[in-house]
Coordinates of C-alpha atoms in Angstrom, one line a residue:
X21 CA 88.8 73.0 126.3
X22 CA 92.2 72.8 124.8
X23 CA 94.9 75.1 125.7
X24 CA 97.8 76.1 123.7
X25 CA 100.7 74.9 125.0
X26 CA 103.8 75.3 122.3
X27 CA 105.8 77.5 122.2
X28 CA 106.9 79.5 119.0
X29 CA 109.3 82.3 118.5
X30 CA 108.4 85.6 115.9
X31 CA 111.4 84.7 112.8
X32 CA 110.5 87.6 110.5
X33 CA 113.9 89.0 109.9
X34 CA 115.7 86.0 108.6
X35 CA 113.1 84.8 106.1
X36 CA 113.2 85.6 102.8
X37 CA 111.3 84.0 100.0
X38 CA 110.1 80.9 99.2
X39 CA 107.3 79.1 96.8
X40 CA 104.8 76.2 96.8
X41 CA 103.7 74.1 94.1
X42 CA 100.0 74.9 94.6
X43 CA 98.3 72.2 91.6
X44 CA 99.4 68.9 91.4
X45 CA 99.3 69.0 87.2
X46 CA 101.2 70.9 85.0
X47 CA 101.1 73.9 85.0
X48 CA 101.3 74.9 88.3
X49 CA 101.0 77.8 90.5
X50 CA 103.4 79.3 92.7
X51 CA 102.6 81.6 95.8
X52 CA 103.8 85.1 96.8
X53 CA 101.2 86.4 98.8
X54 CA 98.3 83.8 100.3
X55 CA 97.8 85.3 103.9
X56 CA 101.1 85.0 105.5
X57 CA 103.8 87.0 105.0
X58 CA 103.8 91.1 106.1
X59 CA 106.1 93.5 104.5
X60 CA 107.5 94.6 107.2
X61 CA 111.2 95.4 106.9
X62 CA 113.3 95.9 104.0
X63 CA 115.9 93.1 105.5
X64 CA 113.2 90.1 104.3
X65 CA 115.5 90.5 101.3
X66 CA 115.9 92.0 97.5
X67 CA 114.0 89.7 95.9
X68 CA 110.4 89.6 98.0
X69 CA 108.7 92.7 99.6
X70 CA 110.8 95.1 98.5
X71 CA 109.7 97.9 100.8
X72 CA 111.0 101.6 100.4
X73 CA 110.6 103.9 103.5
X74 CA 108.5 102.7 106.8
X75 CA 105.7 100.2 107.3
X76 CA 103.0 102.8 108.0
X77 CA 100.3 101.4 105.6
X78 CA 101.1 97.7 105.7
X79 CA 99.2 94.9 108.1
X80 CA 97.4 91.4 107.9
X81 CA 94.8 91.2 108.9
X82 CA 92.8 88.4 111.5
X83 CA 91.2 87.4 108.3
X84 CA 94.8 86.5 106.5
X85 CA 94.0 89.7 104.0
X86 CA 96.8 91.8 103.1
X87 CA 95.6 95.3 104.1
X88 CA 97.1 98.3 101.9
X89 CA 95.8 101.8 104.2
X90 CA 95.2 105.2 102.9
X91 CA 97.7 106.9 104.6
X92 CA 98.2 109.9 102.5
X93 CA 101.6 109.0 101.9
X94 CA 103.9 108.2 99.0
X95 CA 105.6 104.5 99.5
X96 CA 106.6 101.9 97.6
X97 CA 107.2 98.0 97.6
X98 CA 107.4 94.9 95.2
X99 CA 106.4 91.7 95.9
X100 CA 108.8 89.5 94.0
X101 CA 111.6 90.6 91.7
X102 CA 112.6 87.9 88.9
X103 CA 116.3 89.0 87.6
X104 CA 115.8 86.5 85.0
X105 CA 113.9 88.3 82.1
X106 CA 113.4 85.5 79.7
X107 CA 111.5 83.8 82.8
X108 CA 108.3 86.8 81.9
X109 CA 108.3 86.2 78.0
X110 CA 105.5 84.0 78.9
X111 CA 103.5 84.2 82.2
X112 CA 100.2 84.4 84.0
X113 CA 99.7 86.0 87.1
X114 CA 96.6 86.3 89.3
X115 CA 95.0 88.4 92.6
X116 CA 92.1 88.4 94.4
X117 CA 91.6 91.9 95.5
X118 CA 89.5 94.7 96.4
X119 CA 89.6 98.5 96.4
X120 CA 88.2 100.6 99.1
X121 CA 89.1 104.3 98.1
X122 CA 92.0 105.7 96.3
X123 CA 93.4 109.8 96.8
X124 CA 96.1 110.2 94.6
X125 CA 96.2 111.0 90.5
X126 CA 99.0 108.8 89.7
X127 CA 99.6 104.9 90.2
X128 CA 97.2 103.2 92.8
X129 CA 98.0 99.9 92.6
X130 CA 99.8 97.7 89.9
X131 CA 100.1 94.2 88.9
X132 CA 102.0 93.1 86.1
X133 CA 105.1 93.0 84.1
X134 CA 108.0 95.7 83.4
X135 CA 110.2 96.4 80.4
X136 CA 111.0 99.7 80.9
X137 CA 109.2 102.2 78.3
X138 CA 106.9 99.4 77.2
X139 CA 105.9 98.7 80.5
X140 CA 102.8 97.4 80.9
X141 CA 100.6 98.0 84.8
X142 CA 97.0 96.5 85.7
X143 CA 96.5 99.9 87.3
X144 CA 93.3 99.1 90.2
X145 CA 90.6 101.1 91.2
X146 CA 87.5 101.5 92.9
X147 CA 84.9 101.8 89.7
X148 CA 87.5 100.5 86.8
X149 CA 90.7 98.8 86.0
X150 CA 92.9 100.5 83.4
X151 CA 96.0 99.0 81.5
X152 CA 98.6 101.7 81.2
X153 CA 100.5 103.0 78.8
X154 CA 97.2 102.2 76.5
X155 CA 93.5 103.1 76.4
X156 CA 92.2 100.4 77.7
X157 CA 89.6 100.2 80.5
X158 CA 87.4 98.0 81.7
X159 CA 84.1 99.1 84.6
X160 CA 84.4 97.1 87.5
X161 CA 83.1 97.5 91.2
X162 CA 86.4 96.9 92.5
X163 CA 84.4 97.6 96.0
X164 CA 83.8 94.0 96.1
X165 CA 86.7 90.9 95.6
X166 CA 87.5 89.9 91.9
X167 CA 89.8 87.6 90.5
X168 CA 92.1 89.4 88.2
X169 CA 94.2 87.9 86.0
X170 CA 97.6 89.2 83.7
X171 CA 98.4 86.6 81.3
X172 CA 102.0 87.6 78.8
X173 CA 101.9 85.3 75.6
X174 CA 104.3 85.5 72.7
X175 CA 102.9 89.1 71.5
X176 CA 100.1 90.2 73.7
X177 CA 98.7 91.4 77.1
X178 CA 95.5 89.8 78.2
X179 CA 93.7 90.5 81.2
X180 CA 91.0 88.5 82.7
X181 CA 88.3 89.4 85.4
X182 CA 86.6 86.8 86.9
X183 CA 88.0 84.1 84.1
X184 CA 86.2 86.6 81.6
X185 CA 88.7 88.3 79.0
X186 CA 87.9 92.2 79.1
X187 CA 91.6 93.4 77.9
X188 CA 93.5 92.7 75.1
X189 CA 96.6 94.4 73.5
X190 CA 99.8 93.7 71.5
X191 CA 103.3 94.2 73.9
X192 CA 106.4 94.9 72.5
X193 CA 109.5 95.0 73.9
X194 CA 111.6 92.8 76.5
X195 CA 113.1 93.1 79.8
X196 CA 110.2 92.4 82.3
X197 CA 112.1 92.3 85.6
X198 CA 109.1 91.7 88.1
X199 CA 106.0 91.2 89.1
X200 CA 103.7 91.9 92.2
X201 CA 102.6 95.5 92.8
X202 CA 103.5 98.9 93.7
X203 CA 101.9 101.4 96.1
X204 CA 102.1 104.9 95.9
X205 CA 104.8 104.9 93.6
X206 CA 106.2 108.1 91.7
X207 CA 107.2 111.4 92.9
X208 CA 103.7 112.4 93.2
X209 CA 101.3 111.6 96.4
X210 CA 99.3 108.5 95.5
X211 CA 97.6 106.2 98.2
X212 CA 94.6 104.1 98.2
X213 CA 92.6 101.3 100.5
X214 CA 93.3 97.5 99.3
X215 CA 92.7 94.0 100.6
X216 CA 94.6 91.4 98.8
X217 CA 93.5 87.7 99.1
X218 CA 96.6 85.9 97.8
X219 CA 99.3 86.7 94.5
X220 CA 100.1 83.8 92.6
X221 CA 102.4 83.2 89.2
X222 CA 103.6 80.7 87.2
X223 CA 106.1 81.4 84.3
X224 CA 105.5 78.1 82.6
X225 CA 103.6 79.9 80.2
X226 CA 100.7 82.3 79.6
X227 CA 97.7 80.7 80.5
X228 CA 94.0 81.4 80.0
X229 CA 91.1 80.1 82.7
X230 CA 90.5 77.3 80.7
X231 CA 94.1 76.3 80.5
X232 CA 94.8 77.0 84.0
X233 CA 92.1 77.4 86.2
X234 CA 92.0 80.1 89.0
X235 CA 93.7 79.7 92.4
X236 CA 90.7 80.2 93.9
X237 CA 88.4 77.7 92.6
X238 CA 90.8 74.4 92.5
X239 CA 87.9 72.2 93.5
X240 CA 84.5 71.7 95.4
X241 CA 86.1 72.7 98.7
X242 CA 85.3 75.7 100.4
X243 CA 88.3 78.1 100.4
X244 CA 90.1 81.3 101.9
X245 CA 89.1 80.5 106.0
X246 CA 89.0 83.7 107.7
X247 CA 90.4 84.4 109.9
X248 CA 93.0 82.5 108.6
X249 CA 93.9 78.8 109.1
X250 CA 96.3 79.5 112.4
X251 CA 95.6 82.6 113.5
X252 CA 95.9 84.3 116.4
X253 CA 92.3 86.7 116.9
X254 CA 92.5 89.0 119.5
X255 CA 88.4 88.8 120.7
X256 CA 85.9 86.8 122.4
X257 CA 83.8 86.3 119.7
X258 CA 84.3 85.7 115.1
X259 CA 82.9 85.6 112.5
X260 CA 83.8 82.6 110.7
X261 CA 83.5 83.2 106.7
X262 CA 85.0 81.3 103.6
X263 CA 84.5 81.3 99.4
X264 CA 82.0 78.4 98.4
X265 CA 83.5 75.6 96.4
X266 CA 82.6 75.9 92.8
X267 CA 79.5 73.4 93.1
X268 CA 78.3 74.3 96.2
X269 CA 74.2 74.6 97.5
X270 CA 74.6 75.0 101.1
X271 CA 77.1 74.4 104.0
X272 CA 77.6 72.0 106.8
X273 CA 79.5 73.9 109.7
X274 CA 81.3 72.3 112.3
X275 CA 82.9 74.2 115.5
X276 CA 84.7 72.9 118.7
X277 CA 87.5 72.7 120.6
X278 CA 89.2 69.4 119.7
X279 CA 90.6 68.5 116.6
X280 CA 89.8 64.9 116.2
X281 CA 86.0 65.8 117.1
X282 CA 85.6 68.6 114.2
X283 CA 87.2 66.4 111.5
X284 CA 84.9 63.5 112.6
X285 CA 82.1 65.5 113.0
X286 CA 81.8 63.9 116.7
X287 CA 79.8 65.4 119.6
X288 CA 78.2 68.4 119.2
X289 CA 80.6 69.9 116.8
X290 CA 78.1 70.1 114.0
X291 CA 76.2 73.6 114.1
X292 CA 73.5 73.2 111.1
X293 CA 73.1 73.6 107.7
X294 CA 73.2 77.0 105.8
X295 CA 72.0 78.4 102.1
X296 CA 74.7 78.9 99.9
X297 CA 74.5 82.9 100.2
X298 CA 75.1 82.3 104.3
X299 CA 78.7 81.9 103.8
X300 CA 79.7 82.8 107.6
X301 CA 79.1 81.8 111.0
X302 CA 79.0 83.6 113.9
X303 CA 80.6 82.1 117.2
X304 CA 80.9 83.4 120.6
X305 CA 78.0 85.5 120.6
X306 CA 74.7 85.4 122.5
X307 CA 72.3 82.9 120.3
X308 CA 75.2 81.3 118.0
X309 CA 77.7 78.6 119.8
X310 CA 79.9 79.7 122.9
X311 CA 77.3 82.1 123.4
X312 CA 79.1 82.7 126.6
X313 CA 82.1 84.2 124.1
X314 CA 85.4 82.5 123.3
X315 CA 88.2 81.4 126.2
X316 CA 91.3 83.2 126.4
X317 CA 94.2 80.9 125.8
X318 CA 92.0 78.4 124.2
X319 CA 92.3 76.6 120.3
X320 CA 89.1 76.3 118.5
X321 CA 88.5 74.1 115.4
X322 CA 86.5 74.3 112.4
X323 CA 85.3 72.8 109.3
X324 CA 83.3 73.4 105.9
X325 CA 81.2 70.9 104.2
X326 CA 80.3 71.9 100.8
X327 CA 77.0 69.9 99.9
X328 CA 75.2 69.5 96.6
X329 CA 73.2 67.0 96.2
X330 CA 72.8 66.8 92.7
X331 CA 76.6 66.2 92.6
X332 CA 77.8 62.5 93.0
X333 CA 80.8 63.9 95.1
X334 CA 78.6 65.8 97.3
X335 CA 79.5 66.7 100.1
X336 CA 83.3 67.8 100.2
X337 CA 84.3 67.3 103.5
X338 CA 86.6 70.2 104.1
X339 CA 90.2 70.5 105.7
X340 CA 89.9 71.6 109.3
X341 CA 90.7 75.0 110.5
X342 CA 91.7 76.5 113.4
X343 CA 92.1 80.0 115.4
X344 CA 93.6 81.1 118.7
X345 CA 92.0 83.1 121.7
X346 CA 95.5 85.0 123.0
X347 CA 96.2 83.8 126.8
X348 CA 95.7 86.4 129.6
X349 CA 99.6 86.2 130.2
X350 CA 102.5 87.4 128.0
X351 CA 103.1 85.1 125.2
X352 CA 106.0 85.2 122.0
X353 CA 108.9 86.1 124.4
X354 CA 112.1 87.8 122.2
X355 CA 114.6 86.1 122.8
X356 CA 112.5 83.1 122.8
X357 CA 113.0 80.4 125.4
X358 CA 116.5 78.6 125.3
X359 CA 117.6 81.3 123.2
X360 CA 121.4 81.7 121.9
X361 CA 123.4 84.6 119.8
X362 CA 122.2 86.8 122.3
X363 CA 124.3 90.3 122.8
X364 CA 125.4 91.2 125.9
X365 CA 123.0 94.4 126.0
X366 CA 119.9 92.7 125.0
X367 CA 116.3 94.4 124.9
X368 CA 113.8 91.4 126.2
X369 CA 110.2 91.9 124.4
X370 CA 106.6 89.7 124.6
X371 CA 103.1 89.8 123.1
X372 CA 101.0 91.5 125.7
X373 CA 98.4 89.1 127.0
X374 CA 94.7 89.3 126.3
X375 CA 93.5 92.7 127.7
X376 CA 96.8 93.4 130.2
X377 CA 97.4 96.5 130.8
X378 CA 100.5 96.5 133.1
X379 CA 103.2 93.8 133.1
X380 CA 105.9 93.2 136.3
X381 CA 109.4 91.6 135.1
X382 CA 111.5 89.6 137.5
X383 CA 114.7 89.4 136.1
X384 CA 117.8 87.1 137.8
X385 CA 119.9 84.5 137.5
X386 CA 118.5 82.4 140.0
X387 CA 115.6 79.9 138.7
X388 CA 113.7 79.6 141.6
X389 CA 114.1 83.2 142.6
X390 CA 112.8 84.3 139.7
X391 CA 110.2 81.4 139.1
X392 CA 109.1 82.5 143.1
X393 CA 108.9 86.1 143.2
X394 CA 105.7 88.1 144.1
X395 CA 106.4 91.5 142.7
X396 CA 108.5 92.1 139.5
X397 CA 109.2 95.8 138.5
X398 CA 106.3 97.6 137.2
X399 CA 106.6 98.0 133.3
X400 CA 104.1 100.1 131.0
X401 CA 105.4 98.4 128.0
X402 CA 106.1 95.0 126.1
X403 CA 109.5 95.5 126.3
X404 CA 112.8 95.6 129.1
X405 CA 115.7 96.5 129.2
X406 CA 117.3 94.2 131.9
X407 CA 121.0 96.1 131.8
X408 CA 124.2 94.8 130.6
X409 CA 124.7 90.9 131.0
X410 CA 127.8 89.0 132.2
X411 CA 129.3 86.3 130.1
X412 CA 129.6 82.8 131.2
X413 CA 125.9 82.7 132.9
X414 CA 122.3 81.7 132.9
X415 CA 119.6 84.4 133.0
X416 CA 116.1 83.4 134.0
X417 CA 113.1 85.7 133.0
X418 CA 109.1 85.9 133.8
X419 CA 106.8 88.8 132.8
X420 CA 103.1 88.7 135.4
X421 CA 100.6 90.7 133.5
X422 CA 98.1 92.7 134.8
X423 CA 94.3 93.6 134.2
X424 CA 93.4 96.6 136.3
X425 CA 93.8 95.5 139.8
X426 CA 94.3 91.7 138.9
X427 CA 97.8 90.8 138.5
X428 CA 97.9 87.3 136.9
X429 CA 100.9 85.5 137.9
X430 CA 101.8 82.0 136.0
X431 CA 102.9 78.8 138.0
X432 CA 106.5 77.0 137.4
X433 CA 107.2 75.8 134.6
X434 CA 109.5 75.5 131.3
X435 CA 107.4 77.4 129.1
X436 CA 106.3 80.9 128.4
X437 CA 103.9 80.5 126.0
X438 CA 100.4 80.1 126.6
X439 CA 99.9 79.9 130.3
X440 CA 98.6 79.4 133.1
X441 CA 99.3 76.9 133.7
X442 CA 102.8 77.1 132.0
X443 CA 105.2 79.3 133.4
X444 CA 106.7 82.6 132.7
X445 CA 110.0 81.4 133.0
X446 CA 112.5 82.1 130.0
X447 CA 116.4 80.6 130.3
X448 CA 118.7 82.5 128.2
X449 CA 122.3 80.2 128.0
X450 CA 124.7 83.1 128.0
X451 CA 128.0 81.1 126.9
X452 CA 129.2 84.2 125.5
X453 CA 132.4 85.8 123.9
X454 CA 132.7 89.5 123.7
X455 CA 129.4 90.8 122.6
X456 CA 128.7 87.6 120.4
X457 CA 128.0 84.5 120.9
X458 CA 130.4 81.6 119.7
X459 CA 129.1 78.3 118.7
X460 CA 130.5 75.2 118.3
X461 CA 131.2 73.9 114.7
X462 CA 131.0 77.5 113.6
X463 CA 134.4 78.4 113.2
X464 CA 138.1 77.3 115.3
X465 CA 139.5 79.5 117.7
X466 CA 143.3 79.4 117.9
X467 CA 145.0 77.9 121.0
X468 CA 145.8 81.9 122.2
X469 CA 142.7 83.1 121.7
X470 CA 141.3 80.5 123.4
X471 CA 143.7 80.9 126.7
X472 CA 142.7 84.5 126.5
X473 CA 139.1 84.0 126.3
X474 CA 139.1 81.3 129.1
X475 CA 141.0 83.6 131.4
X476 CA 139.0 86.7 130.9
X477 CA 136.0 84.5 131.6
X478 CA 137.5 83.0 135.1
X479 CA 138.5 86.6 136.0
X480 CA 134.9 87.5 135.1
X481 CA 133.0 85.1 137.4
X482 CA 135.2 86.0 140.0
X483 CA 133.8 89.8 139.8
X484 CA 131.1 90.6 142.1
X485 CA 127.8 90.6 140.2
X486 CA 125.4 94.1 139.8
X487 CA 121.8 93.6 140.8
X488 CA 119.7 94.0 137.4
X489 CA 116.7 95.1 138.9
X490 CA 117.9 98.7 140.2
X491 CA 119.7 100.3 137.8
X492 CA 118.9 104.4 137.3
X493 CA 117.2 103.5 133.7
X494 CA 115.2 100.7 135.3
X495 CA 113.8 103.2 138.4
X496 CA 113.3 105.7 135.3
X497 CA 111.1 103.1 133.3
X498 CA 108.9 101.8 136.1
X499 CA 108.1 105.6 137.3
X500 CA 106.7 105.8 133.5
X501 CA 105.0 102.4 133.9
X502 CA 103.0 103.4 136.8
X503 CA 102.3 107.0 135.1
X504 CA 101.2 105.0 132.2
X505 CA 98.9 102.5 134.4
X506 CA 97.0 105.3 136.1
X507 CA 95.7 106.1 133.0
X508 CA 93.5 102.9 132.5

């Protein structure tokens, strides 16, 4: 068994957009959407997920799908603005998607180009697609995953589903300004249920399949792990699933717990052969492997092998994949370990750990006080206010997490992440000026400002310190912990 043992921080706010050359020959694609990023806050910038209102309909899933909810509410978001119009005279774009259920009478979900009154939407739906602004529909069982694509040439709109051409018409006018989709967008109520696979583009033209073949089927390899390659899934047993490669009559699957033994299909890593319609695997359930379920806290690694063997390059050994069990402890502190440009009134905040229901937080600024303590105070949340900090010190924090009776308290150690057996202890460097911190090479301080600042601080360390485990809002929030803990 191999237990994760890095440590990584949640950096959602500060990342904007980015691509990836996705085909190694011209033309290529680039990504906006292939399983992880979440449109979660409007600060991930102007120019990717351009969200209007709250998150309430928003989420990916274990699998890496984008999930789009039927919440009965009107909201809004892009996925990528281009500013430069010229950039859509020509262009291709392409989605794998499906559509559950859809409420509203106006748009549902749309994928393409706009120019203002010529605008033209790939508007989804559960039985049909429909290109606005014309007559043109097309029957589809949108129920189940398509590839759809938009393709812009010189003149005209053509839309493809699965590599098949079903939609053609002339487009006139200029102006396009982005691409991606919108939900719910318009005055009136319009929401409906989507999973979206991935969201590619490339402006380098306007591409048919046979030009530019699909994301989705670059090769003989199987594609589109789920869950996703990485990802954290919160349960004792999966079900493993992928798309065939393109060639594919059955599948060789390989599962374990150690890298190097999955991708040289060492040990007992290799779990049989399956038909070509079988394209999932059950693990940590009664009669499948781990049939004892999957370990909290533990990696497990797997692999496809696409076989054919009619095809000289059968098999195609595919890339190993891999999942997380979460750890019984907290995990993803906030501020992470080590952290700096921390305010003085910071709000500490963890993942809960694998089926906790009550988490104790020692809190000090001694390291072996804290990384020693038996009892923390009681806290109902993933989240702790540990008052107002001084400046000039070191703050040490652990989080013990509870599972009914069973508190579960991690050993000493530098990390929080994944234990036992690494700790729950979190340094915080507080070198800090007024509420911010200052960090070298980021700007000068002149000479007074510095006299002033190292004088406040001497006067500062001379103060006696408050406790910062019993102040009146602390007392408040562990009452409501233990209210909230009675419940389970």
């Amino acid at each position: 068994m191999k237990e994760i043992t890095g440590i990584t921080s949640l950096v959602l706010l500060t990342v904007f957009f980015w691509t990836s050359t996705l085909l190694a020959a011209d033309p290529t694609w680039e990504y906006i959407y292939k399983g992880d990023i979440l449109p979660d806050d409007t600060s991930l910038g102007v120019d990717a997920w351009q969200l209007r209102g709250d998150n309430k309909f928003a989420e990916i899933t274990d699998q890496g799908e984008l999930h789009i909810d039927d919440v009965g509410e009107n909201h809004c978001f892009f996925l990528y603005n281009i500013a430069d119009a010229a950039l859509m005279q020509q262009a291709t774009i392409e989605a794998r998607v499906k559509v559950l259920s859809q409420s509203g009478t106006n748009f549902e979900v749309l994928v393409g180009m706009q120019d203002g009154s010529n605008s033209k939407w790939l508007d989804l739906f559960p039985d049909h697609i429909l290109l606005n602004n014309t007559n043109s529909t097309y029957d589809v069982d949108m129920t189940e995953y398509h590839i759809l694509r938009m393709v812009r040439d010189t003149e005209d709109i053509h839309i493809y589903v699965d590599d098949e051409e079903v939609i053609s018409e002339p487009h006139v006018g200029a102006g396009e300004t982005w691409i991606g989709f919108i939900f719910g967008a318009g005055a009136t109520v319009s929401t409906s249920e989507q999973y979206w696979d991935y969201l590619v583009f490339t402006t380098e033209g306007g591409f048919s399949p046979e030009e530019l073949p699909n994301y989705a089927s670059r090769s003989g390899l199987a594609t589109f792990p789920k869950p996703a390659d990485g990802a954290i899934h919160a349960d004792t047993w999966v079900t493993l699933s992928w798309q065939a490669g393109d060639f594919a009559i059955s599948h060789n699957v390989y599962v374990g717990e150690n890298f190097d033994d999955v991708n040289n299909s060492a040990g007992d890593t290799f779990r049989g052969n399956q038909g070509l319609d079988t394209a999932f695997y059950i693990v940590g359930f009664p009669g499948y492997a781990y049939p004892d379920g999957l370990v909290p806290g533990t990696t497990y690694y797997w692999r496809i092998d696409e076989v054919n063997e009619a095809e000289p390059n059968s098999p195609w050994k595919g890339p190993v994949w891999s999942f997380s069990i979460p750890p019984k402890t907290a995990y993803y502190p906030d501020p992470a370990e080590n952290a700096e440009s921390v305010d003085l009134d910071v709000r500490l905040s963890w993942t809960a750990g694998f089926g906790s229901k009550l988490h104790y937080i020692v809190f000090g600024e001694d390291f072996d006080e804290v990384s020693n303590a038996a009892m923390g105070v009681p806290n109902g949340t993933t989240n702790y206010n540990p008052g107002p900090l001084n400046l000039a010190k070191t703050y040490y924090w652990r989080v013990m997490s509870s599972m009914a009776q069973k508190r579960i308290k991690a050993k000493s150690g530098a990390s929080l992440l994944w234990a036992p057996p690494a700790a729950q202890i979190q340094p915080m460097a507080l070198w800090m000026l007024s509420r911010r911190w200052f960090l070298a090479g980021m700007r000068e301080l002149s000479p007074l400002r510095t006299r002033f600042i190292s004088a406040r601080m001497r006067m500062q360390s001379r103060m006696p310190q408050q406790p910062h485990l019993n102040t009146r809002d602390q007392r408040r929030s562990a009452k409501r912990a233990m209210i909230q803990a009675s419940l389970y």
